[in-house]
XYZ file of C-alpha atoms in Angstrom:
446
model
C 45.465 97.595 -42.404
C 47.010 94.931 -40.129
C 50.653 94.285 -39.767
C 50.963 90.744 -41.111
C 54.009 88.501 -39.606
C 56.355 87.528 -42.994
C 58.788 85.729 -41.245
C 60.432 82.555 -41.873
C 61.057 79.180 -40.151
C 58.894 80.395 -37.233
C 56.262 77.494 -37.044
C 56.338 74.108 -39.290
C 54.047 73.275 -41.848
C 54.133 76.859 -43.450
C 55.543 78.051 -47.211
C 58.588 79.922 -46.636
C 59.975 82.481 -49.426
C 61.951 85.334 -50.002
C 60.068 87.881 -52.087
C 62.173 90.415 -53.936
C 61.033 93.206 -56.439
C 58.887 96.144 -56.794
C 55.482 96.460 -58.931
C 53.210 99.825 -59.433
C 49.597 98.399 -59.009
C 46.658 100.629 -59.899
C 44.537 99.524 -57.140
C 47.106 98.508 -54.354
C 49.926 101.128 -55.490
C 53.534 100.659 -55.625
C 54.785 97.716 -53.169
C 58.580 97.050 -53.284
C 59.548 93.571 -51.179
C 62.914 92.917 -49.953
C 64.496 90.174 -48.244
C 66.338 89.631 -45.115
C 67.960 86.351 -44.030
C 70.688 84.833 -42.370
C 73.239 81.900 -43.806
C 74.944 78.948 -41.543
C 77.687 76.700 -42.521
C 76.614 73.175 -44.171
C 79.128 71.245 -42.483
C 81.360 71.028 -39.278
C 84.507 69.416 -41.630
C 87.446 71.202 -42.103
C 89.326 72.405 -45.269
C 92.790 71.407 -46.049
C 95.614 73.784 -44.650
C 96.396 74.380 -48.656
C 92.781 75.568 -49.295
C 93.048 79.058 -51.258
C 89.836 81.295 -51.669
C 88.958 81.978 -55.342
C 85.491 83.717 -54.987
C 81.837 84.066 -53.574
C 78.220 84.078 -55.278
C 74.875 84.022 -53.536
C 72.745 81.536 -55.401
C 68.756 81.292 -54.877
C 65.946 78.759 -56.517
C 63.058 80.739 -57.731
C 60.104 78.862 -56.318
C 57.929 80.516 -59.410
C 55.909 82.493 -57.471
C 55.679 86.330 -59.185
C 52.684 89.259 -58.847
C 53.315 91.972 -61.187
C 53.833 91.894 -65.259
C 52.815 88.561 -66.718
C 55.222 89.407 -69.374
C 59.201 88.714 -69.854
C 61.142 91.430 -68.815
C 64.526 92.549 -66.809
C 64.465 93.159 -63.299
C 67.368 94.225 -61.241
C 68.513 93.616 -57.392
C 71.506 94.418 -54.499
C 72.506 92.249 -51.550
C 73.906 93.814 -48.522
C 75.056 93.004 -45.355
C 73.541 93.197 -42.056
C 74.758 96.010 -39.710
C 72.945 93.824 -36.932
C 72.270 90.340 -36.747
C 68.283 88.767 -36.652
C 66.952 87.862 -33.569
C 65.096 84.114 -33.280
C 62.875 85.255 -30.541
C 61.771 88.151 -32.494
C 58.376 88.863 -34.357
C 58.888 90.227 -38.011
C 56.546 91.341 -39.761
C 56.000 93.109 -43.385
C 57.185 96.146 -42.090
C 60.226 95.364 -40.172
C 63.547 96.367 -40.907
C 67.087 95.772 -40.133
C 70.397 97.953 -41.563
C 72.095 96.986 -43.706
C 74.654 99.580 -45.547
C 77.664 97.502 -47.218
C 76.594 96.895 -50.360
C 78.064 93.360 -51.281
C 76.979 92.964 -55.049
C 74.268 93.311 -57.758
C 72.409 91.462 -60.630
C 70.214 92.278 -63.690
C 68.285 89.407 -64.555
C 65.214 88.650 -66.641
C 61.932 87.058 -65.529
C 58.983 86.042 -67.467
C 55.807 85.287 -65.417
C 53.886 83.295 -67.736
C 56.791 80.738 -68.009
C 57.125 80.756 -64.346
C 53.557 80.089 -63.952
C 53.528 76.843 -66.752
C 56.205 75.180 -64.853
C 53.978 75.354 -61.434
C 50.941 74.076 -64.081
C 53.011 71.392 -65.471
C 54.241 70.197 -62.205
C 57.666 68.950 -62.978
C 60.652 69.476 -60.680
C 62.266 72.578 -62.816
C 64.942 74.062 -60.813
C 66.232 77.720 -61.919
C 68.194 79.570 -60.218
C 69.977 83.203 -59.767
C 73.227 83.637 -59.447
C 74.552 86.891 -57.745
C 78.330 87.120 -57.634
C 79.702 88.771 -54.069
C 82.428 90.786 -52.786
C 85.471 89.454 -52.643
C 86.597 90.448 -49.483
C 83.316 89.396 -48.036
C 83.713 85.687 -48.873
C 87.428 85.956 -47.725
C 86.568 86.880 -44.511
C 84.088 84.047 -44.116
C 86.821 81.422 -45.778
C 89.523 82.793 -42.934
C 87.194 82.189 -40.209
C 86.875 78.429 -42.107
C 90.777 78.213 -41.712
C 90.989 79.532 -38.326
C 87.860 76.446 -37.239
C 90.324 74.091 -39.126
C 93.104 74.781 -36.768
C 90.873 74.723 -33.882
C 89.150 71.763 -34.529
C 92.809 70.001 -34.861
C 93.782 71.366 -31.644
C 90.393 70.859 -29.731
C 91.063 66.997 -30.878
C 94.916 66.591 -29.891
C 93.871 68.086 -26.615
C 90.630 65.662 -25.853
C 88.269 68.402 -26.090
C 84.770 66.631 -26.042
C 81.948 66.695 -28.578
C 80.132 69.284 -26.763
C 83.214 71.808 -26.350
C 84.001 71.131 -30.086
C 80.388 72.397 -30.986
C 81.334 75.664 -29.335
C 83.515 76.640 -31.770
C 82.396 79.857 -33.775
C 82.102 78.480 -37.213
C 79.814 75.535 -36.442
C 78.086 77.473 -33.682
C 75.263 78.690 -34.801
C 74.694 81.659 -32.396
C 78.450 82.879 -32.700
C 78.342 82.615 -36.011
C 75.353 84.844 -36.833
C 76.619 87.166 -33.909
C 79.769 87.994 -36.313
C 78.239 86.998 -39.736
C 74.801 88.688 -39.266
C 72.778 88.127 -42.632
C 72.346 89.897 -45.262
C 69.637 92.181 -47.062
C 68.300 91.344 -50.780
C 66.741 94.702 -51.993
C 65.114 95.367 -55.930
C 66.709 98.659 -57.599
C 64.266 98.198 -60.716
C 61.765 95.998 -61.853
C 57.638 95.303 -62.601
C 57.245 92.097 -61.204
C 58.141 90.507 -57.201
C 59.629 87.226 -57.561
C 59.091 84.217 -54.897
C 63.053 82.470 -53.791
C 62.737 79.436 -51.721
C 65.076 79.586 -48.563
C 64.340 75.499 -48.256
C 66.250 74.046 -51.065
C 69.342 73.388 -50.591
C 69.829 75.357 -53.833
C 69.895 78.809 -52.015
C 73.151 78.913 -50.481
C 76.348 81.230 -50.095
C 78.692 79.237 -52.261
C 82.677 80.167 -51.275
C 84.978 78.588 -54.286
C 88.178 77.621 -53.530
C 91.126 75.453 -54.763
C 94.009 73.640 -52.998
C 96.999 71.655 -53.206
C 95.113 68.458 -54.368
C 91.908 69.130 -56.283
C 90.670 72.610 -58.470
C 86.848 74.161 -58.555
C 85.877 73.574 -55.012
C 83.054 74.553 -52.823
C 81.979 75.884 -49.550
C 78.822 75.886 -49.007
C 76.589 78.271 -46.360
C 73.089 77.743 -47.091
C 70.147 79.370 -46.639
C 67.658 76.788 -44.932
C 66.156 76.133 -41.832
C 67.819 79.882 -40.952
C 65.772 82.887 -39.503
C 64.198 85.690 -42.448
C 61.670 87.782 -43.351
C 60.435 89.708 -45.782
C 59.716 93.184 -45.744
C 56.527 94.985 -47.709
C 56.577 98.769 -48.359
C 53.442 100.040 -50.071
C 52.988 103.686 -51.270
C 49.239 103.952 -51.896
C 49.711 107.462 -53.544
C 47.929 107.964 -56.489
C 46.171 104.533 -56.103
C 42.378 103.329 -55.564
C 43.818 103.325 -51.999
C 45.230 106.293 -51.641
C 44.458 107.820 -47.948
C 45.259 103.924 -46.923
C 48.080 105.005 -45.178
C 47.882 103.833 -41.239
C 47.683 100.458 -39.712
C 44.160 99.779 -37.453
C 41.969 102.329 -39.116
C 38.903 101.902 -40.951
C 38.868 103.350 -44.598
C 37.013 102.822 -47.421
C 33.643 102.487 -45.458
C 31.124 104.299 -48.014
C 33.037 103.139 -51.290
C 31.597 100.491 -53.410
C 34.482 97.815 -53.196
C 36.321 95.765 -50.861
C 39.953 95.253 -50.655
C 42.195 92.153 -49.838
C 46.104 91.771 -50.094
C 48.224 89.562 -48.233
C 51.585 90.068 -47.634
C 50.474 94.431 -47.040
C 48.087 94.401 -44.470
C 45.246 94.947 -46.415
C 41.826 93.306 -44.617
C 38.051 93.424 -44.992
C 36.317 94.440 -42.137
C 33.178 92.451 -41.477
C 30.598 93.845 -38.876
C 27.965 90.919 -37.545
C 25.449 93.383 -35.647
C 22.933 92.795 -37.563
C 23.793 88.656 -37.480
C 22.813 89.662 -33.642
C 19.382 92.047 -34.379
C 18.258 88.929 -36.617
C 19.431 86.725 -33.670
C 17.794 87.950 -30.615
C 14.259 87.990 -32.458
C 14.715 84.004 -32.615
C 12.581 82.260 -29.923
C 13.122 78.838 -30.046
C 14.068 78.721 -33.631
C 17.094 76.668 -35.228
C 19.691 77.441 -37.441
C 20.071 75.007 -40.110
C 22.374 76.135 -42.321
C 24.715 79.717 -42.547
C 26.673 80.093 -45.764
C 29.307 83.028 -46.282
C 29.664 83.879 -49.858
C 31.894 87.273 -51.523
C 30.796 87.060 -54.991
C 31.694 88.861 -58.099
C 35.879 88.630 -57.002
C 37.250 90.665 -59.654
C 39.509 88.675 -61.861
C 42.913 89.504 -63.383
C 45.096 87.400 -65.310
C 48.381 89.289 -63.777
C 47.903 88.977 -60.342
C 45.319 86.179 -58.536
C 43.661 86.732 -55.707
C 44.606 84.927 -52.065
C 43.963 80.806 -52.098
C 41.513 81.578 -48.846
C 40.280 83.960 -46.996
C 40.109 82.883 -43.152
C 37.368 84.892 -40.473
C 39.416 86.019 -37.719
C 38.162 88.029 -35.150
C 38.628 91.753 -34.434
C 38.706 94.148 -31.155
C 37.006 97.231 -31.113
C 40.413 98.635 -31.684
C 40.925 96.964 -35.202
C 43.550 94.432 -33.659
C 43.302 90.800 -33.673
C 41.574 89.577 -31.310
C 44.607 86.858 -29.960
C 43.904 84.112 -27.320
C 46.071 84.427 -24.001
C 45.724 81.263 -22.034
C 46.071 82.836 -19.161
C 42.308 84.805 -20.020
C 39.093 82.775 -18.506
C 36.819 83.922 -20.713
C 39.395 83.416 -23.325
C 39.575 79.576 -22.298
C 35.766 79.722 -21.949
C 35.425 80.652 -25.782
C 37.205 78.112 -27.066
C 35.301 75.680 -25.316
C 31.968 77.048 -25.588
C 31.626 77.338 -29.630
C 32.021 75.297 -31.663
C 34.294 75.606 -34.500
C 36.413 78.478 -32.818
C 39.828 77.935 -33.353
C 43.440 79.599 -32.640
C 45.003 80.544 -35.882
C 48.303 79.498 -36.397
C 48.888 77.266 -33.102
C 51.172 75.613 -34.436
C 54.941 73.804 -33.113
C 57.696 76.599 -33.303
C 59.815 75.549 -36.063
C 62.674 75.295 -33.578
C 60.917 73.168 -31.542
C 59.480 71.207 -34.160
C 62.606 70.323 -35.966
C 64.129 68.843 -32.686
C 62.090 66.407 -31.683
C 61.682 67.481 -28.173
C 58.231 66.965 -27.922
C 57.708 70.540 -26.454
C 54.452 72.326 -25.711
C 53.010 73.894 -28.430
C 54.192 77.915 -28.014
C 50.947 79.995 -28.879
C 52.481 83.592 -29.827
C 51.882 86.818 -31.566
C 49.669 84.508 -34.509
C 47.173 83.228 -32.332
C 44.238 85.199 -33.133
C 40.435 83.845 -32.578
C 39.363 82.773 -35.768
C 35.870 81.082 -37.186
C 36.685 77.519 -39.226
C 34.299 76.413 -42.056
C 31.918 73.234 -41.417
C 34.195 72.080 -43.885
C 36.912 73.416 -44.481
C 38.435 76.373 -42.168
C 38.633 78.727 -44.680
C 36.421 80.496 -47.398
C 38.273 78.829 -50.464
C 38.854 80.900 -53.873
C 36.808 79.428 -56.597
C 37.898 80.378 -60.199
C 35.075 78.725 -61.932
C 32.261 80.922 -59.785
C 35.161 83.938 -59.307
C 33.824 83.702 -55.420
C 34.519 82.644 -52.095
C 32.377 80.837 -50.486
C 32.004 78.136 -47.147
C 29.247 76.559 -44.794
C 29.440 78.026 -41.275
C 26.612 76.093 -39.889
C 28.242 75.431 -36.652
C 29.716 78.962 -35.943
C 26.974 81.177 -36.558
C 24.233 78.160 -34.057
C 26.809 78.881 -31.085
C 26.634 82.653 -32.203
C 23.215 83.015 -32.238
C 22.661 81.397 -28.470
C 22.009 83.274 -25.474
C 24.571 82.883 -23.253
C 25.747 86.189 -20.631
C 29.003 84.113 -19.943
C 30.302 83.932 -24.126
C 32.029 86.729 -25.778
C 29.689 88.330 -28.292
C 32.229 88.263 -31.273
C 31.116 90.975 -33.487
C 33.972 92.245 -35.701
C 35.629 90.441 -37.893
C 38.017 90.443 -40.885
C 38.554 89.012 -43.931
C 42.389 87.643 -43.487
C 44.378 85.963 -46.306
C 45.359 82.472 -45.832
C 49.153 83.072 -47.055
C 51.087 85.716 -45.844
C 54.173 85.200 -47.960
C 52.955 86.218 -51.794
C 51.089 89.639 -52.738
C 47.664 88.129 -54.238
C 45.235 90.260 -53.909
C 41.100 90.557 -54.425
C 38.923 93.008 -55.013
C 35.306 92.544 -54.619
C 31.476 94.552 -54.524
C 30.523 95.462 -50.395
C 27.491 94.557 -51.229
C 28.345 90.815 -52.753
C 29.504 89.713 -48.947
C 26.594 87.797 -47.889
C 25.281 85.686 -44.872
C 22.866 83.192 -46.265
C 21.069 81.793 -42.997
C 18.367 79.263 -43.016
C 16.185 78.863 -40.025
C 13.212 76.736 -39.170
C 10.820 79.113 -36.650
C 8.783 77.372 -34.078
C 5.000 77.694 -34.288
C 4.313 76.331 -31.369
C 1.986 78.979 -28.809
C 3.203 79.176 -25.510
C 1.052 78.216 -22.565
């Protein structure tokens, strides 16, 4: 098992989701997902000094996604709020966890996977959402500090404060404000299925309702987007397939028939290329033409799908990523040296991205070595075949040279392409196959 980072807005171009709800699997076991996130104001204008606070619901678009029960049925949920407020510049991952012990409200509600699953088929713009009615007392105190940045912001401006010193004010401030108004938790208390929110519509917000002097059935909106979260995965592999799964880094599993895959848990197939190197050393002046990795024979279920890809990152001896440091020669010399070697998940920081600065690329905690396709980077899921499968031509040639200055690369796993849903695969050891094609030189040496 691998801790898996679940966070979101960390680095652009990535889905982000809440997940939220608890399923028993037979194989995997039970896995209960919860989510964390924190909530900003929409807008820096004020209310009117006659503004009165009615009430306060959290509101979140389903985004479809769901692994458990294809079936309809009633699931139930809490929110809380954060005893301690998320930290930007940390690294959460499906195991991380933040307090959270004032319970601000609850919701049964009914999902039905199949119907989820024909709007994604269909491909029209459905939007459903939850509502989740709060404390009260917790959207008053949000709707005083509102009041209190209204009579700021009136005095800041009869007093020539300037843009910038206006922007410090806690309720448009963005760091204050999460420093007082730290998040809050979304946690299952029943269920059989995990249900996908998306945190990027404008849809999932914190609505405050209010009236005042002039106009009835008003809104305040705090939404959800472009805000620091994560979700966090428990998994208790008792009684399961997986049972003595139960620490991250170790090797399990090795003499059992099967293979196991599950994003979102942890759950990774280790890959061991010694052989690749036996075969490899006996080649004198011989050329790879073609290397194809196949895993045939992916078991199918009509619940719960298994992961879009499946990407070939490397491994330590140790079981951990292997992650570039640009600081490391040899490192650098890798990524030169073969071809198709690539950092995975190199990507802008969100933060970054969304400004515009034109900053450096920051290469963190993600950026393991990993082996892209010919193709395509990744071994993609076929339905039709039930298989993964990719060329790797270009890999495995730089592999298979003799070279005392490259890293021999010789574990590696099989990683999930999408860290934020619970698909999962389950496959024969012996249906992993390298297919290499080689044409061996006949020529006789002087």
């Amino acid at each position: 098992m691998d801790s898996i980072r679940t966070s979101n807005y960390t680095y652009s171009g990535e889905t982000n989701r809440l997940l939220v709800g608890t399923y028993k699997d037979e194989v995997f076991g039970n896995i209960t997902a919860s989510a964390f996130s924190q909530y900003l104001p929409a807008t820096g204008d004020t209310l009117r000094g006659s503004a009165v606070f009615d009430s306060v619901t959290l509101r979140l678009k389903y985004d479809f996604y769901t692994y458990g029960t294809p079936d309809g049925s009633g699931q139930a949920l809490s929110v809380y709020e954060l005893d301690n407020p998320l930290d930007p510049k940390a690294y959460y991952v499906n195991h991380s966890d933040i307090p959270a012990s004032a319970l601000l409200g609850t919701k049964n509600y009914g999902v039905n996977s199949t119907d989820f699953k024909k709007f994604v088929t269909d491909g029209k713009d459905t939007i459903i959402t939850l509502n989740v009615p709060l404390e009260s007392s917790f959207g008053q105190r949000i709707f005083n500090s509102a009041l209190e940045y209204r009579l700021q912001y009136i005095d800041a401006k009869a007093t020539g404060k300037t843009a910038e010193e206006i922007a410090e004010l806690m309720f448009i401030n963005p760091a204050k404000f999460t420093a007082q108004y730290k998040g809050i938790a979304i946690k299952p208390t029943s269920g059989d299925k995990i249900v996908g929110f998306d945190p990027s519509s404008t849809e999932s917000r914190i609505i405050l309702h209010y009236h005042d002097a002039k106009d009835d059935s008003l809104t305040l909106s705090l939404p959800l987007t472009t805000v620091y979260g994560f979700n966090q995965i428990k998994t208790d592999r008792s009684g399961s397939a997986l049972g003595e799964m139960n620490d991250f880094y170790k090797d399990y599993l090795v003499d059992g028939d099967n293979r196991y895959v599950q994003s979102g848990t942890g759950v990774v197939t280790k890959l061991d290329f010694s052989k690749f190197y036996d075969f490899a050393d006996t080649l004198k002046n011989s050329v790879i033409h073609s290397a194809e990795l196949v895993v045939d024979n992916v078991q199918s279920s009509t619940t719960n799908g298994p992961p879009a890809g499946l990407s070939l990152r490397m491994l330590l001896d140790n079981n951990h990523l292997n992650k570039y440091n640009a600081k490391n020669n040899q490192d650098q010399y890798d990524l030169v040296y073969f071809t198709n070697l690539r950092i995975q998940a190199a990507f802008l920081r969100y933060d970054f991205a969304s400004s515009g600065s034109g900053a450096v690329p920051i290469i963190e905690n993600d950026s393991a070595f990993f082996a892209a396709g010919d193709r395509i980077a990744y071994l993609p899921y076929s339905g039709t075949t039930t298989s993964y499968r990719g060329d790797w031509t270009l890999f495995f040639q730089k592999l298979s040279e003799k070279d005392d200055q490259k890293t021999r690369f010789k574990y590696f796993a099989l990683y999930p392409t999408g860290t934020k849903t619970l698909n999962r695969a389950v496959f024969p050891k012996n249906s992993i196959k390298l297919k290499v094609f080689y044409t061996k030189s006949t020529a006789v040496a002087n």
